[in-house]
Tab-separated table of N, CA and C in Angstrom:
chain	number	residue	atom	x	y	z
A	7	MET	N	-6.185	8.984	-28.830
A	7	MET	CA	-6.713	8.726	-28.021
A	7	MET	C	-4.754	8.798	-26.870
A	8	ALA	N	-5.163	9.880	-25.946
A	8	ALA	CA	-4.090	10.198	-24.415
A	8	ALA	C	-4.454	8.943	-23.752
A	9	ALA	N	-2.980	8.310	-23.931
A	9	ALA	CA	-3.021	7.384	-22.427
A	9	ALA	C	-2.948	7.635	-21.125
A	10	ILE	N	-3.698	7.349	-20.203
A	10	ILE	CA	-4.660	7.462	-18.776
A	10	ILE	C	-3.558	6.853	-18.251
A	11	LYS	N	-2.783	8.270	-17.435
A	11	LYS	CA	-1.771	8.265	-16.620
A	11	LYS	C	-2.217	7.372	-14.957
A	12	PRO	N	-1.797	5.839	-14.390
A	12	PRO	CA	-1.881	5.151	-13.426
A	12	PRO	C	-2.342	5.998	-12.222
A	13	ILE	N	-3.468	5.892	-11.514
A	13	ILE	CA	-3.138	6.047	-9.745
A	13	ILE	C	-2.197	5.332	-8.797
A	14	GLY	N	-1.954	6.821	-8.542
A	14	GLY	CA	-0.547	5.789	-7.126
A	14	GLY	C	-1.275	5.745	-6.060
A	15	VAL	N	-1.227	4.262	-6.114
A	15	VAL	CA	-1.884	3.527	-4.496
A	15	VAL	C	0.119	3.146	-3.373
A	16	GLY	N	-0.992	3.209	-2.226
A	16	GLY	CA	0.057	3.250	-1.497
A	16	GLY	C	-0.606	2.226	-0.779
A	17	LEU	N	-0.059	0.938	0.002
A	17	LEU	CA	-0.707	-0.059	0.956
A	17	LEU	C	-0.001	-0.325	1.658
A	18	ILE	N	-0.869	-0.382	2.897
A	18	ILE	CA	-0.556	-0.237	4.745
A	18	ILE	C	-0.966	-1.416	5.426
A	19	GLY	N	0.212	-2.335	6.198
A	19	GLY	CA	-0.166	-3.160	6.567
A	19	GLY	C	0.055	-3.999	5.361
A	20	SER	N	1.494	-5.235	5.259
A	20	SER	CA	2.771	-5.789	4.503
A	20	SER	C	2.537	-7.623	5.102
A	21	GLY	N	1.063	-7.690	5.789
A	21	GLY	CA	1.222	-9.221	6.169
A	21	GLY	C	1.084	-10.272	4.908
A	22	MET	N	0.015	-10.984	5.454
A	22	MET	CA	-0.350	-12.333	4.762
A	22	MET	C	-1.132	-11.556	3.181
A	23	ILE	N	-1.922	-11.599	3.467
A	23	ILE	CA	-3.111	-10.785	2.841
A	23	ILE	C	-2.784	-9.735	1.595
A	24	SER	N	-1.845	-9.016	2.296
A	24	SER	CA	-1.133	-8.473	1.229
A	24	SER	C	-0.622	-8.866	0.332
A	25	ARG	N	-0.193	-9.840	0.241
A	25	ARG	CA	0.255	-10.556	-1.204
A	25	ARG	C	-0.480	-10.810	-2.180
A	26	THR	N	-2.185	-11.203	-1.600
A	26	THR	CA	-3.055	-11.328	-2.517
A	26	THR	C	-3.141	-9.555	-3.400
A	27	TYR	N	-3.417	-8.463	-2.647
A	27	TYR	CA	-3.437	-7.352	-3.287
A	27	TYR	C	-2.474	-6.908	-3.648
A	28	LEU	N	-1.077	-7.095	-3.970
A	28	LEU	CA	-0.268	-6.453	-4.582
A	28	LEU	C	0.016	-7.271	-5.887
A	29	ASP	N	-0.637	-8.893	-5.704
A	29	ASP	CA	-0.221	-9.611	-6.418
A	29	ASP	C	-1.140	-8.752	-8.165
A	30	ASN	N	-2.705	-8.719	-7.830
A	30	ASN	CA	-3.248	-8.063	-7.918
A	30	ASN	C	-3.003	-6.896	-8.280
A	31	MET	N	-2.816	-6.111	-7.774
A	31	MET	CA	-2.405	-4.677	-8.098
A	31	MET	C	-1.473	-4.526	-9.095
A	32	CYS	N	-0.727	-5.642	-8.442
A	32	CYS	CA	1.007	-4.959	-9.172
A	32	CYS	C	1.212	-5.886	-11.012
A	33	GLY	N	0.372	-6.933	-10.923
A	33	GLY	CA	0.294	-7.432	-11.894
A	33	GLY	C	-0.831	-7.741	-13.169
A	34	ARG	N	-2.343	-7.135	-12.475
A	34	ARG	CA	-3.515	-7.234	-13.332
A	34	ARG	C	-4.242	-6.431	-13.661
A	35	PHE	N	-3.313	-4.809	-13.434
A	35	PHE	CA	-4.300	-3.379	-13.607
A	35	PHE	C	-3.782	-2.442	-14.311
A	36	ASP	N	-3.705	-2.310	-15.070
A	36	ASP	CA	-3.080	-0.977	-15.596
A	36	ASP	C	-2.940	0.040	-15.621
A	37	ALA	N	-4.412	0.366	-14.914
A	37	ALA	CA	-4.778	1.903	-14.393
A	37	ALA	C	-4.106	1.951	-13.117
A	38	ILE	N	-3.184	1.258	-12.282
A	38	ILE	CA	-2.937	1.626	-10.929
A	38	ILE	C	-1.611	1.337	-10.873
A	39	ARG	N	-1.270	2.406	-9.904
A	39	ARG	CA	0.825	1.859	-10.184
A	39	ARG	C	0.279	1.731	-8.340
A	40	VAL	N	1.531	0.998	-7.692
A	40	VAL	CA	1.723	1.372	-6.369
A	40	VAL	C	3.130	1.464	-6.354
A	41	ILE	N	3.107	3.005	-5.852
A	41	ILE	CA	4.467	2.798	-4.929
A	41	ILE	C	5.180	2.634	-4.356
A	42	GLY	N	4.414	1.936	-2.997
A	42	GLY	CA	4.618	1.713	-1.966
A	42	GLY	C	4.087	0.510	-0.935
A	43	CYS	N	5.024	0.213	-0.025
A	43	CYS	CA	3.765	-0.188	1.634
A	43	CYS	C	4.921	-0.156	2.417
A	44	SER	N	3.905	-0.230	3.601
A	44	SER	CA	3.991	0.149	5.196
A	44	SER	C	3.787	-0.813	5.973
A	45	ASP	N	4.049	-1.145	7.158
A	45	ASP	CA	3.829	-2.198	8.468
A	45	ASP	C	4.322	-1.366	9.324
A	46	ILE	N	3.382	-2.139	10.508
A	46	ILE	CA	4.309	-1.568	11.450
A	46	ILE	C	5.347	-2.682	12.272
A	47	ILE	N	5.617	-3.579	11.432
A	47	ILE	CA	6.850	-4.695	11.293
A	47	ILE	C	7.875	-4.249	10.198
A	48	PRO	N	8.048	-3.520	10.286
A	48	PRO	CA	9.366	-3.279	9.036
A	48	PRO	C	10.111	-4.317	8.006
A	49	GLU	N	10.551	-4.953	8.766
A	49	GLU	CA	11.011	-6.145	8.545
A	49	GLU	C	10.055	-7.168	6.897
A	50	ARG	N	8.569	-6.802	7.813
A	50	ARG	CA	7.546	-7.253	6.452
A	50	ARG	C	7.429	-6.288	5.477
A	51	SER	N	7.260	-4.497	5.690
A	51	SER	CA	7.161	-4.138	4.061
A	51	SER	C	8.531	-4.528	3.319
A	52	ALA	N	9.321	-4.208	4.378
A	52	ALA	CA	10.996	-4.807	3.764
A	52	ALA	C	10.859	-6.185	2.519
A	53	GLN	N	10.780	-7.214	2.370
A	53	GLN	CA	10.530	-8.244	2.081
A	53	GLN	C	9.058	-7.825	0.904
A	54	ARG	N	8.232	-6.995	1.238
A	54	ARG	CA	6.589	-6.754	0.454
A	54	ARG	C	7.774	-6.059	-0.568
A	55	ALA	N	8.510	-5.081	-0.430
A	55	ALA	CA	8.785	-3.533	-1.210
A	55	ALA	C	9.958	-4.552	-2.337
A	56	GLU	N	10.651	-5.324	-1.621
A	56	GLU	CA	11.556	-5.805	-2.315
A	56	GLU	C	10.938	-7.424	-3.717
A	57	GLN	N	9.987	-7.431	-2.992
A	57	GLN	CA	9.462	-9.250	-4.131
A	57	GLN	C	8.779	-8.306	-4.826
A	58	TYR	N	8.558	-6.873	-5.057
A	58	TYR	CA	7.146	-6.391	-5.582
A	58	TYR	C	7.586	-5.175	-6.647
A	59	LYS	N	8.997	-4.900	-5.900
A	59	LYS	CA	9.970	-3.882	-6.861
A	59	LYS	C	8.599	-2.335	-6.662
A	60	ILE	N	8.741	-2.255	-5.562
A	60	ILE	CA	8.238	-1.512	-5.057
A	60	ILE	C	8.913	-0.400	-3.384
A	61	ARG	N	8.611	0.885	-3.237
A	61	ARG	CA	9.237	1.520	-2.264
A	61	ARG	C	8.686	1.402	-0.607
A	62	GLN	N	9.617	1.087	0.293
A	62	GLN	CA	9.431	0.777	1.613
A	62	GLN	C	9.014	2.134	2.339
A	63	MET	N	7.949	2.582	3.028
A	63	MET	CA	7.549	3.407	2.939
A	63	MET	C	7.116	3.437	4.678
A	64	THR	N	6.890	4.372	5.365
A	64	THR	CA	6.430	4.400	6.553
A	64	THR	C	5.006	5.334	6.604
A	65	ASN	N	4.120	4.834	7.401
A	65	ASN	CA	2.797	5.256	7.284
A	65	ASN	C	2.841	6.958	6.638
A	66	GLU	N	3.366	7.339	7.532
A	66	GLU	CA	2.953	8.716	6.742
A	66	GLU	C	4.115	9.434	5.877
A	67	GLU	N	4.958	8.723	5.433
A	67	GLU	CA	5.274	8.770	3.767
A	67	GLU	C	4.355	8.760	3.150
A	68	ILE	N	3.747	7.619	3.116
A	68	ILE	CA	2.252	7.123	2.603
A	68	ILE	C	1.270	7.895	2.557
A	69	PHE	N	0.726	8.807	3.215
A	69	PHE	CA	0.056	9.684	3.515
A	69	PHE	C	0.131	11.291	2.893
A	70	ALA	N	1.698	11.311	3.099
A	70	ALA	CA	2.563	12.544	2.427
A	70	ALA	C	2.988	11.724	1.049
A	71	ASP	N	3.177	12.037	0.868
A	71	ASP	CA	2.756	11.772	-0.513
A	71	ASP	C	2.551	12.056	-2.144
A	72	PRO	N	2.448	13.137	-2.845
A	72	PRO	CA	1.529	13.715	-3.630
A	72	PRO	C	1.556	12.507	-5.074
A	73	GLU	N	2.325	11.780	-4.977
A	73	GLU	CA	1.234	10.727	-6.213
A	73	GLU	C	0.672	9.439	-6.150
A	74	ILE	N	0.339	9.560	-4.188
A	74	ILE	CA	-0.365	8.337	-4.307
A	74	ILE	C	-1.889	9.125	-3.375
A	75	GLN	N	-3.325	8.122	-4.241
A	75	GLN	CA	-4.033	8.953	-4.161
A	75	GLN	C	-4.389	8.297	-3.570
A	76	ILE	N	-4.691	6.062	-3.211
A	76	ILE	CA	-5.576	6.067	-2.887
A	76	ILE	C	-4.231	5.176	-2.049
A	77	VAL	N	-5.093	4.850	-0.754
A	77	VAL	CA	-4.364	4.394	0.463
A	77	VAL	C	-5.406	2.542	0.235
A	78	VAL	N	-4.349	1.705	0.163
A	78	VAL	CA	-4.909	0.485	0.777
A	78	VAL	C	-5.033	-0.019	2.084
A	79	ASN	N	-5.309	-0.378	2.646
A	79	ASN	CA	-5.488	-0.651	3.867
A	79	ASN	C	-5.822	-1.983	4.484
A	80	THR	N	-4.570	-3.109	4.278
A	80	THR	CA	-4.544	-4.233	4.910
A	80	THR	C	-4.333	-4.754	6.071
A	81	THR	N	-4.031	-4.037	7.100
A	81	THR	CA	-4.123	-3.933	8.479
A	81	THR	C	-4.946	-4.838	9.512
A	82	TYR	N	-4.820	-5.382	10.200
A	82	TYR	CA	-5.809	-6.074	11.128
A	82	TYR	C	-6.799	-5.055	11.569
A	83	PRO	N	-8.102	-6.023	11.788
A	83	PRO	CA	-9.506	-5.363	11.890
A	83	PRO	C	-9.412	-3.766	12.949
A	84	LYS	N	-8.694	-5.039	14.002
A	84	LYS	CA	-9.506	-3.421	14.887
A	84	LYS	C	-8.166	-2.170	14.857
A	85	SER	N	-6.906	-2.051	13.369
A	85	SER	CA	-6.682	-1.054	12.729
A	85	SER	C	-6.771	-0.261	12.104
A	86	HIS	N	-8.187	-0.573	11.302
A	86	HIS	CA	-8.668	-0.343	10.173
A	86	HIS	C	-9.044	1.329	10.363
A	87	PHE	N	-9.757	0.923	11.381
A	87	PHE	CA	-10.417	2.765	11.617
A	87	PHE	C	-9.408	3.442	12.142
A	88	GLU	N	-8.139	3.813	12.924
A	88	GLU	CA	-7.255	4.605	12.575
A	88	GLU	C	-6.666	4.858	11.926
A	89	VAL	N	-5.674	3.731	11.412
A	89	VAL	CA	-5.132	3.876	9.685
A	89	VAL	C	-6.501	4.280	8.686
A	90	THR	N	-7.568	4.013	8.419
A	90	THR	CA	-8.812	5.023	7.122
A	90	THR	C	-8.436	6.424	7.976
A	91	LYS	N	-9.126	6.235	9.119
A	91	LYS	CA	-9.107	7.978	9.417
A	91	LYS	C	-7.714	8.741	9.120
A	92	LEU	N	-6.632	8.398	9.522
A	92	LEU	CA	-5.244	8.644	8.811
A	92	LEU	C	-5.755	9.213	7.475
A	93	ALA	N	-5.614	8.096	6.970
A	93	ALA	CA	-6.023	8.266	5.359
A	93	ALA	C	-6.373	9.559	4.225
A	94	LEU	N	-7.806	9.332	5.344
A	94	LEU	CA	-8.648	10.398	5.049
A	94	LEU	C	-8.362	11.337	5.333
A	95	GLU	N	-7.556	11.764	6.930
A	95	GLU	CA	-7.337	13.797	7.211
A	95	GLU	C	-6.051	13.842	6.160
A	96	ALA	N	-5.416	12.911	5.415
A	96	ALA	CA	-4.095	12.881	4.555
A	96	ALA	C	-4.766	13.774	3.240
């Protein structure tokens, strides 16, 4: 049987809750590959990117990357609609 290619994931919102998501996505599931993360505060996404050995990206880079098929939105609730709308449009 052929190996299944992991689905590319980008995470937007690199604050406190992102750690739980990244722990699970990077360490528990072979079916996904986290490509990168972003945050409105670049220092936060830089820290997460280094911690999880993924790319620090902007939202626009995540939306434009052809390898990313799923966007995980861990932004603050008031930002969810805007970020999710942009992800769907991308």
